[in-house]
Short mmCIF file of N, CA and C in Angstrom, two decimals:
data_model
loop_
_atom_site.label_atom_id
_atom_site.label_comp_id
_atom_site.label_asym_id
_atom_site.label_seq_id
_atom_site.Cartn_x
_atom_site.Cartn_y
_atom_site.Cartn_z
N UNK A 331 71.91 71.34 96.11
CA UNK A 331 73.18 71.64 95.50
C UNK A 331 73.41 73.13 95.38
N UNK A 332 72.25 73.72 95.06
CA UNK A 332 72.75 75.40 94.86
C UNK A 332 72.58 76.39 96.35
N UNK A 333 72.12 75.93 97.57
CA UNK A 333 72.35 76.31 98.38
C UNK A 333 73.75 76.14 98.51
N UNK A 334 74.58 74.86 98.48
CA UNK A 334 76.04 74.73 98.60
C UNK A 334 76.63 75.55 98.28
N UNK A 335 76.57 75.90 96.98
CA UNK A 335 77.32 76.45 96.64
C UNK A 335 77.10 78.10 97.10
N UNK A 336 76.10 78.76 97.38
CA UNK A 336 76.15 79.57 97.87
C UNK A 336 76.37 80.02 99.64
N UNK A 337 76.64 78.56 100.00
CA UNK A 337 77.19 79.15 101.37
C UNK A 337 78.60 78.98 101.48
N UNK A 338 78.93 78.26 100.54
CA UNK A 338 80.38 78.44 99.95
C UNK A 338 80.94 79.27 99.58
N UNK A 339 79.99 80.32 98.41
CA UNK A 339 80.76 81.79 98.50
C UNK A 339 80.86 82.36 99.72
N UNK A 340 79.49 82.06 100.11
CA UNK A 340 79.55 83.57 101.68
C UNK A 340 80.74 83.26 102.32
N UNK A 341 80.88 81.96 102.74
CA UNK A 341 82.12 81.24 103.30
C UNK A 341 83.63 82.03 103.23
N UNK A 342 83.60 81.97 101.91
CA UNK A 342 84.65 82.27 100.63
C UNK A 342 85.20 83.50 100.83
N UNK A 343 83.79 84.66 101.01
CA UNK A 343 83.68 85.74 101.28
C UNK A 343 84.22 86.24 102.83
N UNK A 344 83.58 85.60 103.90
CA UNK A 344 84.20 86.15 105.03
C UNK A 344 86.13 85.97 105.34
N UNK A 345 86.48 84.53 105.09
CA UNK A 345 87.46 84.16 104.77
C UNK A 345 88.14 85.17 104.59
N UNK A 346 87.81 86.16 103.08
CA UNK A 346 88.89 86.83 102.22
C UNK A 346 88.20 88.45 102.97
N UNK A 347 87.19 88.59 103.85
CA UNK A 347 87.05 89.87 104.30
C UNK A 347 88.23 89.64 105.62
N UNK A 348 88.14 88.57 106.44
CA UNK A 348 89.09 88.20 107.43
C UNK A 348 90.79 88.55 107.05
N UNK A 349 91.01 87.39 106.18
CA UNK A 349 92.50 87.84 105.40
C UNK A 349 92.47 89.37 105.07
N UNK A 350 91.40 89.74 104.50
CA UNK A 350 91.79 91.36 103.99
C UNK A 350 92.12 92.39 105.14
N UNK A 351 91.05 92.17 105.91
CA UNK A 351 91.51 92.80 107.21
C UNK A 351 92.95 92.77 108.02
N UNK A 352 93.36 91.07 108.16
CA UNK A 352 94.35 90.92 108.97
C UNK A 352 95.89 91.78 107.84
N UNK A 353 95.71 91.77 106.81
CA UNK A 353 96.91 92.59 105.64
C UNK A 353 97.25 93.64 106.40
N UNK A 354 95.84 94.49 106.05
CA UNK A 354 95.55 95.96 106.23
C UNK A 354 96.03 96.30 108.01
N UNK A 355 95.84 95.14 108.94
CA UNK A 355 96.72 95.53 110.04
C UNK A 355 97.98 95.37 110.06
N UNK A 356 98.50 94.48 109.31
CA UNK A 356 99.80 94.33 109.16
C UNK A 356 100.72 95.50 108.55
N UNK A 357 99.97 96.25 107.52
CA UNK A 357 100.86 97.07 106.68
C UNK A 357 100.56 98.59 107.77
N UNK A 358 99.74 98.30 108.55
CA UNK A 358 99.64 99.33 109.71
C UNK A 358 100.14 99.55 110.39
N UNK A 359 100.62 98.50 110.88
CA UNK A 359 101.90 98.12 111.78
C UNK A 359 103.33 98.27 111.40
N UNK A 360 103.51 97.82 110.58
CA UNK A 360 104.83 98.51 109.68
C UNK A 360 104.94 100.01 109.07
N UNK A 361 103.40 100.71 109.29
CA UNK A 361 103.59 102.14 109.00
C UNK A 361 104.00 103.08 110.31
N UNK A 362 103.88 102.36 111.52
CA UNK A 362 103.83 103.12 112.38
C UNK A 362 105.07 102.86 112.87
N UNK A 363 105.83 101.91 112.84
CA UNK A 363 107.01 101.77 113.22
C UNK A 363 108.38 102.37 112.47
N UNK A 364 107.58 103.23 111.38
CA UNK A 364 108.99 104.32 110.62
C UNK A 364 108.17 105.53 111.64
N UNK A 365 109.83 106.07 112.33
CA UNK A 365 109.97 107.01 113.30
C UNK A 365 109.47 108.40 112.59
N UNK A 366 110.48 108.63 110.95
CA UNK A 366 110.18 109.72 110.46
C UNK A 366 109.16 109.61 109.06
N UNK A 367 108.09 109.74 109.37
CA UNK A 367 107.47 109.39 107.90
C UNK A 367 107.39 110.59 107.08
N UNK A 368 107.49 110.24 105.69
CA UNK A 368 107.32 111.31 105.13
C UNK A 368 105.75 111.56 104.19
N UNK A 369 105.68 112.43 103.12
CA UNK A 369 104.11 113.03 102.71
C UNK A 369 103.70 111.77 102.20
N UNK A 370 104.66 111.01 101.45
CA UNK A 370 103.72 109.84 100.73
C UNK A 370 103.26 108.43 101.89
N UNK A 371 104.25 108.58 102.83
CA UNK A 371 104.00 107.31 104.22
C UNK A 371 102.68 108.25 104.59
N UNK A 372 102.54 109.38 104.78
CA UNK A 372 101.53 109.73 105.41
C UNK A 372 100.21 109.30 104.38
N UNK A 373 100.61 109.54 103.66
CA UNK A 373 99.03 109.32 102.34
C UNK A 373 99.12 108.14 102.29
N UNK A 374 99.73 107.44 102.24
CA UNK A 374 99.76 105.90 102.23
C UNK A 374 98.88 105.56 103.53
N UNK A 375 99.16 105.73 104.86
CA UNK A 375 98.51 105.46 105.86
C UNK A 375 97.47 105.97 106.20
N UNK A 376 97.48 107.20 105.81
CA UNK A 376 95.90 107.47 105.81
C UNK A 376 94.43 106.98 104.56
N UNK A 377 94.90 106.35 103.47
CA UNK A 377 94.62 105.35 102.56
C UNK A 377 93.73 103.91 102.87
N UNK A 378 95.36 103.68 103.86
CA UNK A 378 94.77 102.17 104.74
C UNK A 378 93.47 102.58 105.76
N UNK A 379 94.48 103.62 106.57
CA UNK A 379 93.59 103.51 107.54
C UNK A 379 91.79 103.72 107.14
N UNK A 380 91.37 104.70 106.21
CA UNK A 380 90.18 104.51 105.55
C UNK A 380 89.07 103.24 105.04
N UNK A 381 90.39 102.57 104.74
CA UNK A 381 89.61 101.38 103.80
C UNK A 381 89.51 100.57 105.08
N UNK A 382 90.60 100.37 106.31
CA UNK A 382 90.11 99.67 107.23
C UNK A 382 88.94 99.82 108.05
N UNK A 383 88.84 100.77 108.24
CA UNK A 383 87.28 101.52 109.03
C UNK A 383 85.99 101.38 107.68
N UNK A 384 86.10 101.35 106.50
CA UNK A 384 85.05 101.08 105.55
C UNK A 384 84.89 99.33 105.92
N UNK A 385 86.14 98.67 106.14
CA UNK A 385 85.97 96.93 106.01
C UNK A 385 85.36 96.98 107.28
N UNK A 386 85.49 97.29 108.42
CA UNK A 386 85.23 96.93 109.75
C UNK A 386 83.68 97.51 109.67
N UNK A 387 83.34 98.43 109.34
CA UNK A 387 81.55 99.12 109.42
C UNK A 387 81.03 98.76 108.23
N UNK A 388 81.28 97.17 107.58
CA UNK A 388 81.12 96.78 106.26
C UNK A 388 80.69 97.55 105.65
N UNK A 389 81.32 98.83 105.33
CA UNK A 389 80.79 99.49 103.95
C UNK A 389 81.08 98.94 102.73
N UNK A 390 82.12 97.87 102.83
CA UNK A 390 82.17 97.21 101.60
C UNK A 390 81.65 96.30 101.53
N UNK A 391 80.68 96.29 100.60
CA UNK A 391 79.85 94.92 100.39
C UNK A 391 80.33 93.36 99.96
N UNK A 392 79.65 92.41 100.25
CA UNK A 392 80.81 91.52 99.92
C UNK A 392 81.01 90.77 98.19
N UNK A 393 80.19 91.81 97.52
CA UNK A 393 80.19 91.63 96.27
C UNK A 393 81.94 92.49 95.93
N UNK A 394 81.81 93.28 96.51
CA UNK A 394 82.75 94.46 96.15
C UNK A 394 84.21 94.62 96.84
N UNK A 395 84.20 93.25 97.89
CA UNK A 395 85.26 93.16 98.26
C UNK A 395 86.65 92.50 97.56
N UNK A 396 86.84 91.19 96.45
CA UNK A 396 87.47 91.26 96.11
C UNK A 396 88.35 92.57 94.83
N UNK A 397 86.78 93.49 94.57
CA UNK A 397 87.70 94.79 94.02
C UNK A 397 88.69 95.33 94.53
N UNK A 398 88.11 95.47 95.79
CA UNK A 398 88.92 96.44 96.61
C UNK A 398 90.22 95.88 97.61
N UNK A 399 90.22 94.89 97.42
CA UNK A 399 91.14 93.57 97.42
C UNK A 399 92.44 93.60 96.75
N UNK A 400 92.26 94.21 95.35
CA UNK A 400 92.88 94.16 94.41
C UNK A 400 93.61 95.43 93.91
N UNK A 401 92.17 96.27 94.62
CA UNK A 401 92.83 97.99 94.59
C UNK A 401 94.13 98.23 95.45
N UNK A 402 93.85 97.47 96.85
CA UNK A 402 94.79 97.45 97.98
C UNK A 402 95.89 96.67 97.50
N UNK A 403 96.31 95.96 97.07
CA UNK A 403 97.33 95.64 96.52
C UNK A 403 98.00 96.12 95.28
N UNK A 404 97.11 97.21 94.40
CA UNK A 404 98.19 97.95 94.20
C UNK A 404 98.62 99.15 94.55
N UNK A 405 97.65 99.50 95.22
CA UNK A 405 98.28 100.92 95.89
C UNK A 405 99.77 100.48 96.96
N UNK A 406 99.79 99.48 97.16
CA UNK A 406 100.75 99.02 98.63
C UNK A 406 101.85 98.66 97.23
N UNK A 407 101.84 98.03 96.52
CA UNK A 407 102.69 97.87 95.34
C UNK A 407 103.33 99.20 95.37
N UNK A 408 102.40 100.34 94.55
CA UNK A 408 102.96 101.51 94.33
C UNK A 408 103.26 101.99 95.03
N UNK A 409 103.07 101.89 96.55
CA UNK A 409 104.06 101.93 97.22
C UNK A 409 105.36 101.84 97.65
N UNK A 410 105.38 100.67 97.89
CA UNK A 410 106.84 100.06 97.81
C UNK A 410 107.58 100.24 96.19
N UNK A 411 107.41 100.30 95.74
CA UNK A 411 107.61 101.10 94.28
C UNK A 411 108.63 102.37 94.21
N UNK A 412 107.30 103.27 94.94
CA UNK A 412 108.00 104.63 95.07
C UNK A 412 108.98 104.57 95.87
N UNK A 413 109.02 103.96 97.13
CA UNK A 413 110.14 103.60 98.37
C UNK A 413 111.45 103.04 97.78
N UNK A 414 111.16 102.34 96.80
CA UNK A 414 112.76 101.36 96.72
C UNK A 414 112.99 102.35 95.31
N UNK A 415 112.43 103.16 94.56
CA UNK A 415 112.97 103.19 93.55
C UNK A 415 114.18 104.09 93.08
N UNK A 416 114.39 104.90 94.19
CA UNK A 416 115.66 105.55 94.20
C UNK A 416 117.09 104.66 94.50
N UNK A 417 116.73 103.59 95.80
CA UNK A 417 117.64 102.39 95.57
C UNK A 417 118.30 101.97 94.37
N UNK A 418 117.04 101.50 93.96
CA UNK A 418 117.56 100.81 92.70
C UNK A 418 118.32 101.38 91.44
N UNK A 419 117.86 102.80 91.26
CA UNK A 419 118.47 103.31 90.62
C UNK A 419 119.71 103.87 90.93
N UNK A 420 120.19 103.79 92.47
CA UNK A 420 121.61 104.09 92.91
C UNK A 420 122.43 102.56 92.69
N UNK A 421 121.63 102.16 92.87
CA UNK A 421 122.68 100.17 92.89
C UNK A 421 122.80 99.90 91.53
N UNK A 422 122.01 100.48 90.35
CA UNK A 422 122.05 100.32 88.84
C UNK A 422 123.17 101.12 88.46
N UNK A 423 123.38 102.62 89.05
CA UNK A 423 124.65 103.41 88.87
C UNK A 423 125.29 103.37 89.09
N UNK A 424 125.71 102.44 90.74
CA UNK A 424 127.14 102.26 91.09
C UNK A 424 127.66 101.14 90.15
N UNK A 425 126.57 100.32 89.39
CA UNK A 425 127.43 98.87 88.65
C UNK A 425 128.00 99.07 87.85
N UNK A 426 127.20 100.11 86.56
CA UNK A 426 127.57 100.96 85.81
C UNK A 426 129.07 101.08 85.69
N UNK A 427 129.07 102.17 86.96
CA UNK A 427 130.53 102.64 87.24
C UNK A 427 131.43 101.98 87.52
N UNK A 428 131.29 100.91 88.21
CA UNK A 428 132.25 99.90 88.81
C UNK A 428 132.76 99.04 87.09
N UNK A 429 131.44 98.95 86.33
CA UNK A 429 131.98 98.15 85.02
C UNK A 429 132.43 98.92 84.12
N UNK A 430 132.50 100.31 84.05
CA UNK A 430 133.40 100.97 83.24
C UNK A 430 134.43 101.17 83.53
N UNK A 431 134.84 101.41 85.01
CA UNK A 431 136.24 101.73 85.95
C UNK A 431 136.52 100.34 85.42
N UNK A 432 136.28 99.44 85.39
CA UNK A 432 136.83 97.91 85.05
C UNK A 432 137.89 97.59 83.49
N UNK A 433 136.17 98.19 83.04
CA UNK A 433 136.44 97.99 81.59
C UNK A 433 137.32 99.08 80.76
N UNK A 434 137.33 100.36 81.23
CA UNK A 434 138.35 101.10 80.61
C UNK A 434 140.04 100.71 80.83
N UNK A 435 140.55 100.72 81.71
CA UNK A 435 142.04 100.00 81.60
C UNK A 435 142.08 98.96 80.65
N UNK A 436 140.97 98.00 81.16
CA UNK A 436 141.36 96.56 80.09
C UNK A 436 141.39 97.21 78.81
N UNK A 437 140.73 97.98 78.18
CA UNK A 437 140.79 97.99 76.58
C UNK A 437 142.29 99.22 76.09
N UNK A 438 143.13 99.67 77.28
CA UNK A 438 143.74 100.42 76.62
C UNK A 438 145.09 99.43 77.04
#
């Protein structure tokens, strides 16, 4: 029984080193396809590209991989974070405006 379960983690383990890997090409691939990147796309990709060359020459152990699992998802978070957050704060200001241009006539 306790062999099971331990070839179940290892199992468990390559699985989520596999998935981790296939991410980390994906968000690679979407870094290289912005024409003009700027300082934070660049730190961002040079980020990935690190941790991918640590996963591939298993420097990460597989005790230590769902850490870094977890690290990678939020750095790619804070990523996309920093990317949309000027958006949002332009689409929050135009509503703004659109509901005061609205709302000022009605009340006079």
């Amino acid at each position: 029984m306790k062999q099971n379960k331990k070839i179940d983690n290892s199992t468990d383990l390559a699985i989520l080193r596999t998935k981790f890997d296939l991410l980390i090409s994906l968000e690679l691939q979407k870094i290289y396809k912005i024409k003009k990147p700027n300082k934070s796309t660049l730190d961002y990709k040079t980020t990935i590209t690190q941790l991918q060359k640590q996963l591939k020459n298993y420097s990460i152990k597989s005790k230590d991989l769902k850490i870094n699992y977890l690290a990678f998802c939020k750095i790619r978070r804070n990523y996309y974070l920093k990317k949309y957050n000027k958006w949002v704060i332009l689409v929050v200001l135009i509503v703004f405006i659109i509901v005061l241009a609205i709302a000022i006539p009605l009340s006079i």
